[in-house]
PDB file of C-alpha atoms in Angstrom:
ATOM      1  CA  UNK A   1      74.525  25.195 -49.339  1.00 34.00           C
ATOM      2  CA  UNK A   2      71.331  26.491 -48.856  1.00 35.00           C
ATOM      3  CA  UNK A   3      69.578  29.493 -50.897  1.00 40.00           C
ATOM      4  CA  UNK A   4      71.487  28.658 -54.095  1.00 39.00           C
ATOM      5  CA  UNK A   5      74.587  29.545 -52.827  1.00 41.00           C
ATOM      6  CA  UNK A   6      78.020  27.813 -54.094  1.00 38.00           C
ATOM      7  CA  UNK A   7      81.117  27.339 -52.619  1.00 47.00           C
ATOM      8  CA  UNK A   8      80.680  25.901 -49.111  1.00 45.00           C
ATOM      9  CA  UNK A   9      83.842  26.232 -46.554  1.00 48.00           C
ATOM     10  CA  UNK A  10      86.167  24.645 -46.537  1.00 45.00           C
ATOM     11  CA  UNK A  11      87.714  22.430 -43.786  1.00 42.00           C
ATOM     12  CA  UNK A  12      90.279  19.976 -43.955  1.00 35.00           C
ATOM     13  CA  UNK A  13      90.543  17.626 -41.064  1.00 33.00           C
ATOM     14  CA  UNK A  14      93.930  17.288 -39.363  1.00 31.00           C
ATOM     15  CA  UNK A  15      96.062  14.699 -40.354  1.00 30.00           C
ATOM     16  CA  UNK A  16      97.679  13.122 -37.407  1.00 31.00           C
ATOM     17  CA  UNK A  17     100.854  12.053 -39.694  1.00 32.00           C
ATOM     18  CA  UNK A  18     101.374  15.204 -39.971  1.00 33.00           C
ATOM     19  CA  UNK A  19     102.096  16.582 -36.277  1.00 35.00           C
ATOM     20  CA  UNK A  20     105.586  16.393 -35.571  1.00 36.00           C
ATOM     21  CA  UNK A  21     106.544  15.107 -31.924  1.00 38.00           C
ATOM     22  CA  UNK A  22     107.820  18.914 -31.214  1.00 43.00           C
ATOM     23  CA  UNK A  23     104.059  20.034 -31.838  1.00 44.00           C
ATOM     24  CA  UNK A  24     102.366  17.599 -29.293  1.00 45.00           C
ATOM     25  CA  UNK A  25     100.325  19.431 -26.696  1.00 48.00           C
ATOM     26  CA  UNK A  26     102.117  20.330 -23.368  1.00 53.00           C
ATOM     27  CA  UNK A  27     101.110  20.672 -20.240  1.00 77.00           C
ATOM     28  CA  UNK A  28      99.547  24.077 -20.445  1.00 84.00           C
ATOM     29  CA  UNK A  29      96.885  24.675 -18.074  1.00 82.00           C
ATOM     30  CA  UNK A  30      94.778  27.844 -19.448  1.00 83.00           C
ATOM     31  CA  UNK A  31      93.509  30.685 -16.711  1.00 78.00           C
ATOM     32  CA  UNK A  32      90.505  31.151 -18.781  1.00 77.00           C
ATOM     33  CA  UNK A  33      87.983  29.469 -20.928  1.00 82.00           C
ATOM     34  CA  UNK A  34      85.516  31.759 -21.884  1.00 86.00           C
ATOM     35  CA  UNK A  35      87.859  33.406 -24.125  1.00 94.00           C
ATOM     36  CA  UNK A  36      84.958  35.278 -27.100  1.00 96.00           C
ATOM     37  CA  UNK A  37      82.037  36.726 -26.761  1.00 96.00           C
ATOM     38  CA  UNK A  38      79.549  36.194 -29.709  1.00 98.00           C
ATOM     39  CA  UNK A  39      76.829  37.915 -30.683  1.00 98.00           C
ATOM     40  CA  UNK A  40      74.174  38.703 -33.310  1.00 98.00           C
ATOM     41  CA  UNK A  41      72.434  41.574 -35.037  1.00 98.00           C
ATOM     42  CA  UNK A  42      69.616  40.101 -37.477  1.00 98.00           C
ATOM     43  CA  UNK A  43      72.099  38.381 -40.353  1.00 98.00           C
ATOM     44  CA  UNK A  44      75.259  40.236 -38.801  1.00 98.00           C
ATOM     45  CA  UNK A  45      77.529  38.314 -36.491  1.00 98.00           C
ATOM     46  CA  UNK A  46      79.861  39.793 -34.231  1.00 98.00           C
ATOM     47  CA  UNK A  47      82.802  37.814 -32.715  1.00 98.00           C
ATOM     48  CA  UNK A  48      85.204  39.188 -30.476  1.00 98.00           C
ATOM     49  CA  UNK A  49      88.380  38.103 -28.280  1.00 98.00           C
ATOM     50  CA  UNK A  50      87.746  38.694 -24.979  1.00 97.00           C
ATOM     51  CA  UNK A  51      91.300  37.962 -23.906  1.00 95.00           C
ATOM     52  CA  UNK A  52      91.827  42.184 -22.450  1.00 94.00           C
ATOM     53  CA  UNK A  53      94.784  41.089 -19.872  1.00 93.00           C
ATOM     54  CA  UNK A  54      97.167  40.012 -22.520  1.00 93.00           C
ATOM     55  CA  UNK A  55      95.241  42.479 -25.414  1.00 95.00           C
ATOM     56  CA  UNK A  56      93.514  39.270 -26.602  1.00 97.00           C
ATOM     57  CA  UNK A  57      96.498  37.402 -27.835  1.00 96.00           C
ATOM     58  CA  UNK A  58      94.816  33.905 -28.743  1.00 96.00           C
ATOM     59  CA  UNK A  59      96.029  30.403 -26.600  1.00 94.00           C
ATOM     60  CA  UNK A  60      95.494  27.260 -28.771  1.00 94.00           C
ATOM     61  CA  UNK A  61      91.771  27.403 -26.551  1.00 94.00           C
ATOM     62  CA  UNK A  62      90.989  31.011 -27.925  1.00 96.00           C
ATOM     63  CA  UNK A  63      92.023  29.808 -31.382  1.00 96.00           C
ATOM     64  CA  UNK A  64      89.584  25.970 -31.259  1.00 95.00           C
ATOM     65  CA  UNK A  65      86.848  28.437 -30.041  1.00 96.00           C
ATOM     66  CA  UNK A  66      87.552  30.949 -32.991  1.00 98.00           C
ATOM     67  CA  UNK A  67      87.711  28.119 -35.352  1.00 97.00           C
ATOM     68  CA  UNK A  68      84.405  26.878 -34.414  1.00 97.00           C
ATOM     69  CA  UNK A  69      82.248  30.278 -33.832  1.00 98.00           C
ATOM     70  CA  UNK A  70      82.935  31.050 -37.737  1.00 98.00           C
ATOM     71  CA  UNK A  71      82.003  27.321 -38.726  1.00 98.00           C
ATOM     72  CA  UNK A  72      78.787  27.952 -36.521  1.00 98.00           C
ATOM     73  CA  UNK A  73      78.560  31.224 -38.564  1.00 98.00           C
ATOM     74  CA  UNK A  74      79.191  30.084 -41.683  1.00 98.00           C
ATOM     75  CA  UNK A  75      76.491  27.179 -41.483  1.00 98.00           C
ATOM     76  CA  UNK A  76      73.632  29.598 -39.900  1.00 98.00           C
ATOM     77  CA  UNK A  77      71.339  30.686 -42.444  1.00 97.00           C
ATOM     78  CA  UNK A  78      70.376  33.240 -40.539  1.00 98.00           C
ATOM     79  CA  UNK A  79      73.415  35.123 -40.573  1.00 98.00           C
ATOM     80  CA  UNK A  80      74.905  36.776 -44.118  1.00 98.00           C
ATOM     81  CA  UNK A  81      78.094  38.619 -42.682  1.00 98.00           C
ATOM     82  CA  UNK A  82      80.101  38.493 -39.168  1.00 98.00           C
ATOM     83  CA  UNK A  83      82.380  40.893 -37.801  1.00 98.00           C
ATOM     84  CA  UNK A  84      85.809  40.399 -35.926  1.00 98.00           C
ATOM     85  CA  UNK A  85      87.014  42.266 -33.545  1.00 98.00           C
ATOM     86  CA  UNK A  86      88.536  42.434 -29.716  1.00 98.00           C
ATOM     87  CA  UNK A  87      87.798  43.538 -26.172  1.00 97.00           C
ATOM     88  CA  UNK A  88      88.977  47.182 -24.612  1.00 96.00           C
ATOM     89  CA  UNK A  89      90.971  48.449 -27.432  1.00 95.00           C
ATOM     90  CA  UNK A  90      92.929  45.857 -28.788  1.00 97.00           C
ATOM     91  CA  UNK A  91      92.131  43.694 -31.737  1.00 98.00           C
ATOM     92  CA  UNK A  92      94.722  41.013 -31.209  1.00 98.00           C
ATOM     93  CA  UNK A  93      98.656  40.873 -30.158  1.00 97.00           C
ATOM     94  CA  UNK A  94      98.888  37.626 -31.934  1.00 96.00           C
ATOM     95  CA  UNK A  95      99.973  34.454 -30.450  1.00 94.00           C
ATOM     96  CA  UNK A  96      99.699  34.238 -26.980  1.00 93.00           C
ATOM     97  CA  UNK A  97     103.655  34.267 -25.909  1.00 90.00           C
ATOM     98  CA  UNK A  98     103.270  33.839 -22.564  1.00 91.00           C
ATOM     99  CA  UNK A  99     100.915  30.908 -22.673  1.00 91.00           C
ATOM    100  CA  UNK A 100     103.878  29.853 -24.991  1.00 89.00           C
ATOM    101  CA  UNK A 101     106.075  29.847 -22.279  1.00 89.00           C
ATOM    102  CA  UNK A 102     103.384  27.822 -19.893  1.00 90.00           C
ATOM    103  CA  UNK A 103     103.434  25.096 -21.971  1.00 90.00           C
ATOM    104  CA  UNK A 104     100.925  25.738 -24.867  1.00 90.00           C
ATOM    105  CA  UNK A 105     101.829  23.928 -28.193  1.00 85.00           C
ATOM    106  CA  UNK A 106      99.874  24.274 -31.291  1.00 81.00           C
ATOM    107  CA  UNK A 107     100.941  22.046 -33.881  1.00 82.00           C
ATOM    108  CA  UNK A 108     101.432  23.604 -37.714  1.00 88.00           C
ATOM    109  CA  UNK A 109      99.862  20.823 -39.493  1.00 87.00           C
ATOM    110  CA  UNK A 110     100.404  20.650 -43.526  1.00 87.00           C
ATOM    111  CA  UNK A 111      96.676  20.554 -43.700  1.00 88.00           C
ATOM    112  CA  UNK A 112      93.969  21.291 -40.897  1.00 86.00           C
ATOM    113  CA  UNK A 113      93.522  24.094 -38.769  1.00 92.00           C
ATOM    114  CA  UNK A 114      96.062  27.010 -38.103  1.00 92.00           C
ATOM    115  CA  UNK A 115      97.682  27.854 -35.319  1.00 94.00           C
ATOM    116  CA  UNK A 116      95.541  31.106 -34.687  1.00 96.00           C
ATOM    117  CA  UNK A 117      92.345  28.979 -35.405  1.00 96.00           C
ATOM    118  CA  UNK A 118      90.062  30.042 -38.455  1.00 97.00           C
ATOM    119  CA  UNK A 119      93.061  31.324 -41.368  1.00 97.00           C
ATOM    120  CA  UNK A 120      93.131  28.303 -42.817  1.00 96.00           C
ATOM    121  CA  UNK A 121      89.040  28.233 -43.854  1.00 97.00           C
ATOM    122  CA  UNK A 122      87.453  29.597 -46.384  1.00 97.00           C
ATOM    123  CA  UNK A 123      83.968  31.017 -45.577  1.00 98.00           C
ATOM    124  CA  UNK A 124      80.336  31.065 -48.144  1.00 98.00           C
ATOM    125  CA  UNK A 125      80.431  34.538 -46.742  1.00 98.00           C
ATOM    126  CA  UNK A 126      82.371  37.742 -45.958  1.00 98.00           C
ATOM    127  CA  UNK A 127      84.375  38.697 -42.486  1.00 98.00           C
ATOM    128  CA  UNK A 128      85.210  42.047 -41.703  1.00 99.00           C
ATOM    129  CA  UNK A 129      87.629  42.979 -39.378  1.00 98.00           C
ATOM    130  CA  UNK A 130      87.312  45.603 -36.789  1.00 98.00           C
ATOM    131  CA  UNK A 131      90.387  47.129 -35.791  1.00 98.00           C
ATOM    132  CA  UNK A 132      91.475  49.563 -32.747  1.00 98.00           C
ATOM    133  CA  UNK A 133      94.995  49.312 -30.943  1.00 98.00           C
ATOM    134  CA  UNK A 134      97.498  46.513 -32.272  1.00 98.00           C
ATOM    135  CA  UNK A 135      96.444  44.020 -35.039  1.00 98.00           C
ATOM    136  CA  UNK A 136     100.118  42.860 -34.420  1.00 98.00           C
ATOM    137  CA  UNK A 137     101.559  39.008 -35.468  1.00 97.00           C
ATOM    138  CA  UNK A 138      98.767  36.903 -35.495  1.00 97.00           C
ATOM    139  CA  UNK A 139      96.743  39.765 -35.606  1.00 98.00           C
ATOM    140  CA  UNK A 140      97.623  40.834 -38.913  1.00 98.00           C
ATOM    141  CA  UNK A 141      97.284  37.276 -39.851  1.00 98.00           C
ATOM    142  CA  UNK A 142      93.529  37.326 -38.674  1.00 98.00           C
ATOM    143  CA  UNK A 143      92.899  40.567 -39.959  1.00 98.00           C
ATOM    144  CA  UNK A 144      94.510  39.634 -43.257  1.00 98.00           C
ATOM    145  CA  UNK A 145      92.045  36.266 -43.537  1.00 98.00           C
ATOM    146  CA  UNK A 146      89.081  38.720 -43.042  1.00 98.00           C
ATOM    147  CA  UNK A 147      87.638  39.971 -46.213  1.00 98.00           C
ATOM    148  CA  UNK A 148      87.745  43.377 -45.327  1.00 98.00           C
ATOM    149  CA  UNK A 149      89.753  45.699 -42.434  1.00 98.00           C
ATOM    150  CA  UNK A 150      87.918  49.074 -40.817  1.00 98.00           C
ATOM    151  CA  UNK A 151      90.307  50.425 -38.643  1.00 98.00           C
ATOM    152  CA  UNK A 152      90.502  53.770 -36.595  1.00 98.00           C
ATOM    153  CA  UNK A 153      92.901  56.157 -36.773  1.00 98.00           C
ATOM    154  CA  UNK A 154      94.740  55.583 -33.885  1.00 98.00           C
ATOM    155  CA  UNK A 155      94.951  51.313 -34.873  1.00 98.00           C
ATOM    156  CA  UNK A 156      98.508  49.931 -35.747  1.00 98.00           C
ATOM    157  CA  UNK A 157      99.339  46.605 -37.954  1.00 98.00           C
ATOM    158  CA  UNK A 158     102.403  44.887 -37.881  1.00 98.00           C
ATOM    159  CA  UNK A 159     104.524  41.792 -37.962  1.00 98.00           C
ATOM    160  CA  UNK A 160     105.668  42.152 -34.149  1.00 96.00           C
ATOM    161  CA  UNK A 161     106.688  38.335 -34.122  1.00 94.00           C
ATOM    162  CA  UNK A 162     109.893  39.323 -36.340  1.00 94.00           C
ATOM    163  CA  UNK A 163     111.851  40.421 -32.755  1.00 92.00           C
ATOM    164  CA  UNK A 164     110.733  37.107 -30.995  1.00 90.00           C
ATOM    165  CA  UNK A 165     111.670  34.388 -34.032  1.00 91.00           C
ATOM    166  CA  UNK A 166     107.973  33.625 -33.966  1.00 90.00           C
ATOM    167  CA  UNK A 167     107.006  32.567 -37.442  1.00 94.00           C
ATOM    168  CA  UNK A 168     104.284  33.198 -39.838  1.00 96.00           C
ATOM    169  CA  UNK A 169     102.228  29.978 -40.029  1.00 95.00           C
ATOM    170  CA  UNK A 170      98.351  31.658 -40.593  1.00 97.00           C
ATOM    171  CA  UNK A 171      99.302  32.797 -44.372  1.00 97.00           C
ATOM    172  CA  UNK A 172     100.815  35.962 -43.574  1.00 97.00           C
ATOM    173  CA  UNK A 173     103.092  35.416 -46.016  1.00 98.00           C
ATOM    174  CA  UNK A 174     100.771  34.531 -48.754  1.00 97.00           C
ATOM    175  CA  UNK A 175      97.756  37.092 -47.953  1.00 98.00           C
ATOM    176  CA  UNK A 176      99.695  39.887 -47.448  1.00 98.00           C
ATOM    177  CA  UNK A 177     101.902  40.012 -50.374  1.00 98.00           C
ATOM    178  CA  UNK A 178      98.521  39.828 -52.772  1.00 97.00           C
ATOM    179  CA  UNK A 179      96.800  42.609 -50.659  1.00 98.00           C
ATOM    180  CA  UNK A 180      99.203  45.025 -50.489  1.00 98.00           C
ATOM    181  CA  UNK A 181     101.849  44.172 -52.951  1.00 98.00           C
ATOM    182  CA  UNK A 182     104.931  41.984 -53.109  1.00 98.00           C
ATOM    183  CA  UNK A 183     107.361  44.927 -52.072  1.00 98.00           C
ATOM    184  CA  UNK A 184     105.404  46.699 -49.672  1.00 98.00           C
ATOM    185  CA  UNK A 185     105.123  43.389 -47.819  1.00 98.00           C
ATOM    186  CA  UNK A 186     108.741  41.902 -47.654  1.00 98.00           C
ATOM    187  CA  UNK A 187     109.107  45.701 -46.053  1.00 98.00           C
ATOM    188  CA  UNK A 188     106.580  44.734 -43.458  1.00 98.00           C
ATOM    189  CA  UNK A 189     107.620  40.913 -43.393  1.00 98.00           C
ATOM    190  CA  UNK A 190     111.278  41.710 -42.856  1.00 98.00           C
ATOM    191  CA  UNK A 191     111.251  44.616 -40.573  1.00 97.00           C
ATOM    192  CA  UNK A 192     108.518  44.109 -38.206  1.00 97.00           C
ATOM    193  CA  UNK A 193     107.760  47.856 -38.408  1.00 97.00           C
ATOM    194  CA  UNK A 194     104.523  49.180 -36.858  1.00 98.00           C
ATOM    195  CA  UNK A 195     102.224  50.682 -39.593  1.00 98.00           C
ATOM    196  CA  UNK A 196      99.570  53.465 -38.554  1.00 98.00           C
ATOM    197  CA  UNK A 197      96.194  53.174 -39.874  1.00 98.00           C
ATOM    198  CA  UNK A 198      96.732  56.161 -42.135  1.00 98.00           C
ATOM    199  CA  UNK A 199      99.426  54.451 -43.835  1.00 98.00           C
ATOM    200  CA  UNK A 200      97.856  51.247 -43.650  1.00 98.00           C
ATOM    201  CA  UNK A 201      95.067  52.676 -45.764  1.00 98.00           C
ATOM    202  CA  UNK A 202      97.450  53.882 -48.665  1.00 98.00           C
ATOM    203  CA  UNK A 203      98.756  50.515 -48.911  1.00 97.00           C
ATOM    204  CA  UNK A 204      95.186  48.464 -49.529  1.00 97.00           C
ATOM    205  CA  UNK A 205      95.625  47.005 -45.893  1.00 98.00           C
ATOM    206  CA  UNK A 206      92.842  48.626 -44.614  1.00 98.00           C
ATOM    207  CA  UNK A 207      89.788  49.407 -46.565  1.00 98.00           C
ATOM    208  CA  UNK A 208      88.416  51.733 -43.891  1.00 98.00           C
ATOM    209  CA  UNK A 209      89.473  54.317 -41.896  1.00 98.00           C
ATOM    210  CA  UNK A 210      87.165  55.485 -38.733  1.00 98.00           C
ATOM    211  CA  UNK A 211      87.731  57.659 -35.800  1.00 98.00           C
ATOM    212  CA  UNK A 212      89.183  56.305 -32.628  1.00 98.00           C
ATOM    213  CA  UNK A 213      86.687  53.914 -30.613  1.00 98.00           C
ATOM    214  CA  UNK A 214      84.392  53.760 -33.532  1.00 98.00           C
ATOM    215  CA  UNK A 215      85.587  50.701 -35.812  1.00 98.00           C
ATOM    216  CA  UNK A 216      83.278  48.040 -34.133  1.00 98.00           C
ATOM    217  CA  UNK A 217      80.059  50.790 -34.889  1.00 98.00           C
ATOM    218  CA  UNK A 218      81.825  51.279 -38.784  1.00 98.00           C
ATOM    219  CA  UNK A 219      82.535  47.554 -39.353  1.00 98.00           C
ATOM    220  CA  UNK A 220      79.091  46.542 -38.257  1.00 98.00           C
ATOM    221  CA  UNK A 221      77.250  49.458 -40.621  1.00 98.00           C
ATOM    222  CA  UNK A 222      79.208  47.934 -43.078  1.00 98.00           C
ATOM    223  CA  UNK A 223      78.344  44.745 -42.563  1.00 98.00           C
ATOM    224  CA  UNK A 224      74.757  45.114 -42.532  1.00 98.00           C
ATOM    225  CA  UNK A 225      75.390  47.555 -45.885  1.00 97.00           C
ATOM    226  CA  UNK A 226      76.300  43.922 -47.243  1.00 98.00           C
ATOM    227  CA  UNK A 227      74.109  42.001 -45.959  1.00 98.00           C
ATOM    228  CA  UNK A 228      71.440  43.797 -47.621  1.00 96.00           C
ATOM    229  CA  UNK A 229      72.850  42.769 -51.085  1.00 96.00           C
ATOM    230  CA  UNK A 230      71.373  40.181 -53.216  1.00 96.00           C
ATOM    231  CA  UNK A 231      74.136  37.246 -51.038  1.00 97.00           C
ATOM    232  CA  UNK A 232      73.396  34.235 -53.749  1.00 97.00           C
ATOM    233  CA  UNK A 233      75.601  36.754 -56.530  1.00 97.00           C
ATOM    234  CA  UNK A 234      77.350  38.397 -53.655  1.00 97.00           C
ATOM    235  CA  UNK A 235      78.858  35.333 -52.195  1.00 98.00           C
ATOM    236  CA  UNK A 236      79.373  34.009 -55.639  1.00 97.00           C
ATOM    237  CA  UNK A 237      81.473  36.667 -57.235  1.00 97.00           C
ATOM    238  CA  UNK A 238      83.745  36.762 -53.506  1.00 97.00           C
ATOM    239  CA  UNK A 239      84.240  32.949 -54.181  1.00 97.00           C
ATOM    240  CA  UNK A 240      85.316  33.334 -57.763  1.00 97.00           C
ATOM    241  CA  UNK A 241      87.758  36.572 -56.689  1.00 97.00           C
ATOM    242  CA  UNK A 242      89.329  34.176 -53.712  1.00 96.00           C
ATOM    243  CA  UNK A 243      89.706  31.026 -56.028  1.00 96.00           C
ATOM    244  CA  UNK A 244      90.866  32.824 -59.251  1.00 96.00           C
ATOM    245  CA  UNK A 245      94.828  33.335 -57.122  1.00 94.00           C
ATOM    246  CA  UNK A 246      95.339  29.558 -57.834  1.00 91.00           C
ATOM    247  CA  UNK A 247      94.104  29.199 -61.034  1.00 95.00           C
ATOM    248  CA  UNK A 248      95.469  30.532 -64.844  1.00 95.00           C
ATOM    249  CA  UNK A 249      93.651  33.572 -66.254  1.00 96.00           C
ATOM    250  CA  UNK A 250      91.759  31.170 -68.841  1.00 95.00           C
ATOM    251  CA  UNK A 251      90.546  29.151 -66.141  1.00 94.00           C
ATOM    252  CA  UNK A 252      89.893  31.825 -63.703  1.00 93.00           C
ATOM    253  CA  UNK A 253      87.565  33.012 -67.028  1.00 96.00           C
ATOM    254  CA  UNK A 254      85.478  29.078 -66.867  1.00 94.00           C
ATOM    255  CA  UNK A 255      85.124  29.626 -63.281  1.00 94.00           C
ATOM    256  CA  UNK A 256      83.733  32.787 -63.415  1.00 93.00           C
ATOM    257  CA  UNK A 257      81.277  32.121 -66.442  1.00 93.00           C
ATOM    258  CA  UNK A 258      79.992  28.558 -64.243  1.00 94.00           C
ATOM    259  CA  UNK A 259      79.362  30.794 -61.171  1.00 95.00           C
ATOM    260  CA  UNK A 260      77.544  33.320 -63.141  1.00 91.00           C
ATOM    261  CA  UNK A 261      75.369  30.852 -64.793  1.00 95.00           C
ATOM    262  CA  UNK A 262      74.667  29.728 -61.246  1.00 93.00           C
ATOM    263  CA  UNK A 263      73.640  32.897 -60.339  1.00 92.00           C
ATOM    264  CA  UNK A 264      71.184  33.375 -63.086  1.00 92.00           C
ATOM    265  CA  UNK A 265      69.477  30.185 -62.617  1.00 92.00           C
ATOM    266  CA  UNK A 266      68.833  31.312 -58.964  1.00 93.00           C
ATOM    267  CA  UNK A 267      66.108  33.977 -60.199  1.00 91.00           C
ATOM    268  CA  UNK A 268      68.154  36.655 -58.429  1.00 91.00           C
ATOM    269  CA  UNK A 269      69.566  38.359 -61.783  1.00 84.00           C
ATOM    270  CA  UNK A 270      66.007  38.526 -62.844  1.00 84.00           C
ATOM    271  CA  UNK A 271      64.513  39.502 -59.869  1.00 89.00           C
ATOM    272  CA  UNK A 272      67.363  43.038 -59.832  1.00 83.00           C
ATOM    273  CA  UNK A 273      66.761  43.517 -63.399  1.00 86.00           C
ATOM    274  CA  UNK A 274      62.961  43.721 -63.157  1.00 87.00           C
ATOM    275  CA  UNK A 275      63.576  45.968 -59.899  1.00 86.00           C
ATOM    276  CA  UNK A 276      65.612  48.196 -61.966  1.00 83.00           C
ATOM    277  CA  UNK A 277      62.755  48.155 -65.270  1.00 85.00           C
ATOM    278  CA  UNK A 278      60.779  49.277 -62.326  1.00 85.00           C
ATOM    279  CA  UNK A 279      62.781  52.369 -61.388  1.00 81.00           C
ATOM    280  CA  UNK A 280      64.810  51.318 -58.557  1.00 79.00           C
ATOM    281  CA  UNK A 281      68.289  52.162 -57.939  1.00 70.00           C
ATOM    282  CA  UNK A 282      69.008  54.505 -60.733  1.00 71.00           C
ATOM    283  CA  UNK A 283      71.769  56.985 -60.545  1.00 68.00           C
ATOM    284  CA  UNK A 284      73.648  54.686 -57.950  1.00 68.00           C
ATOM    285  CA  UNK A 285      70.785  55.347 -55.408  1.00 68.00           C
ATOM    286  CA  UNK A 286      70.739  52.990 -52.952  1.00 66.00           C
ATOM    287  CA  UNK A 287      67.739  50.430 -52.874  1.00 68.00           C
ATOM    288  CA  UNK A 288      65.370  50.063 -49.926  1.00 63.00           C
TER     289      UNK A 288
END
């Protein structure tokens, strides 16, 4: 990884023992193909679902497309943080049910891509979601495998797929349990119940709470507030957080000491402290 950042995504290939016959493709003919829109703002990246007519539930096309805008992302140099969010009000409905119906499989490989495309990477660098309207199924699945969730008031979460014996198969089971608790998700797991943004705040599920129709304009500030950073010890500390969930505290502790070492050698650490011997950023002011 280029400019002396560690921990490069990750992306294992799928393994055609492991599609089932049930999970080969069908004969599902999509009604679009342009189904995101991509765009950039200096290092920010902004990717949204520009499925409006079914509130930009994802087909297996929307989720390869997905999958490979935030590969793009992640490899551009250029770019330090992206932003996901959806078209006219919606974030994402999940799955697309109806394409479902028309004869879209997606197969739920042991290893390799989920079925909502990107969940089962893990980025160099940080994804916030942007939500308004329904982050609902798959939705919360994507919103859970962003890094961070700005939502406005009026946004709701939930596990919709509950009523429709649609599983969980993008982590939604693992991610939300360790962001919001174990009890607080089987509630949300079990039920299906819609959660309002206000609530969804108390509960660590979203980090951010804007006004109605101004997530996208929050989420990107944001973004660019990181982006700003010093990203070699930025990205590093976010890589040790993510990979300390599979790992015992002791060697959470080695990981953690390697990647700071890494970060030192990188001149970075020395470059903030002389900034600071020089007067910048005292009393929690922000630097230029």
């Amino acid at each position: 990884m280029s400019n002396g950042v560690v921990g490069p995504c990750e992306n294992a290939p799928v393994s055609p023992q492991h599609r089932a016959p049930e999970d080969a493709p069908g004969s599902y003919a999509p009604y679009r193909a342009d189904t995101l829109l991509v765009e950039h703002d200096g290092p920010v990246t902004v990717v949204t679902i520009n499925r409006p007519e079914r509130r930009n539930a994802v087909d297996s096309v929307c989720a390869d497309q997905l999958r490979e805008a935030f590969l793009a992302f992640d490899s551009d140099d250029a770019r330090s943080v992206a932003v996901l969010t959806g078209t006219q009000g919606s974030f994402c409905a999940g799955a697309d049910l109806k394409a479902v119906a028309e004869g879209d499989r997606r197969p739920i490989p042991d290893h390799g891509p989920g079925p909502m495309g990107p969940t089962r990477l893990t980025l160099s660098k940080p994804v916030i979601a942007a939500v308004e309207g329904y982050a609902v199924a798959g939705g919360i699945e994507l919103s859970l495998w962003c890094d961070l969730r700005v939502a406005a008031e009026d946004a709701i979460f939930g596990v919709f797929c509950r009523r429709f014996g649609v599983p969980l198969c993008d982590l939604g089971t693992v991610r939300l349990p360790r962001i919001v608790g174990h009890g607080r998700a089987m509630d949300l797991i079990l039920t299906g119940r819609a959660v309002a943004a206000p609530e969804a705040l108390t509960m660590g599920l979203a980090n951010r709470v804007v006004p109605p129709g101004e997530a996208l304009s929050a989420a990107v500030g944001l973004a660019h507030q990181l982006a700003a950073l010093p990203q070699v010890c930025l990205r590093s500390d976010r890589m040790s957080a993510l990979e300390q969930w599979g790992l015992t505290e002791e060697d959470a502790a080695l990981g953690e000491a390697r990647r700071g070492r890494e970060v030192v050698r990188s001149g970075e650490t020395l470059e903030g402290a002389t900034r600071f011997a020089g007067g910048a950023g005292r009393g929690g002011t922000a630097l230029d």
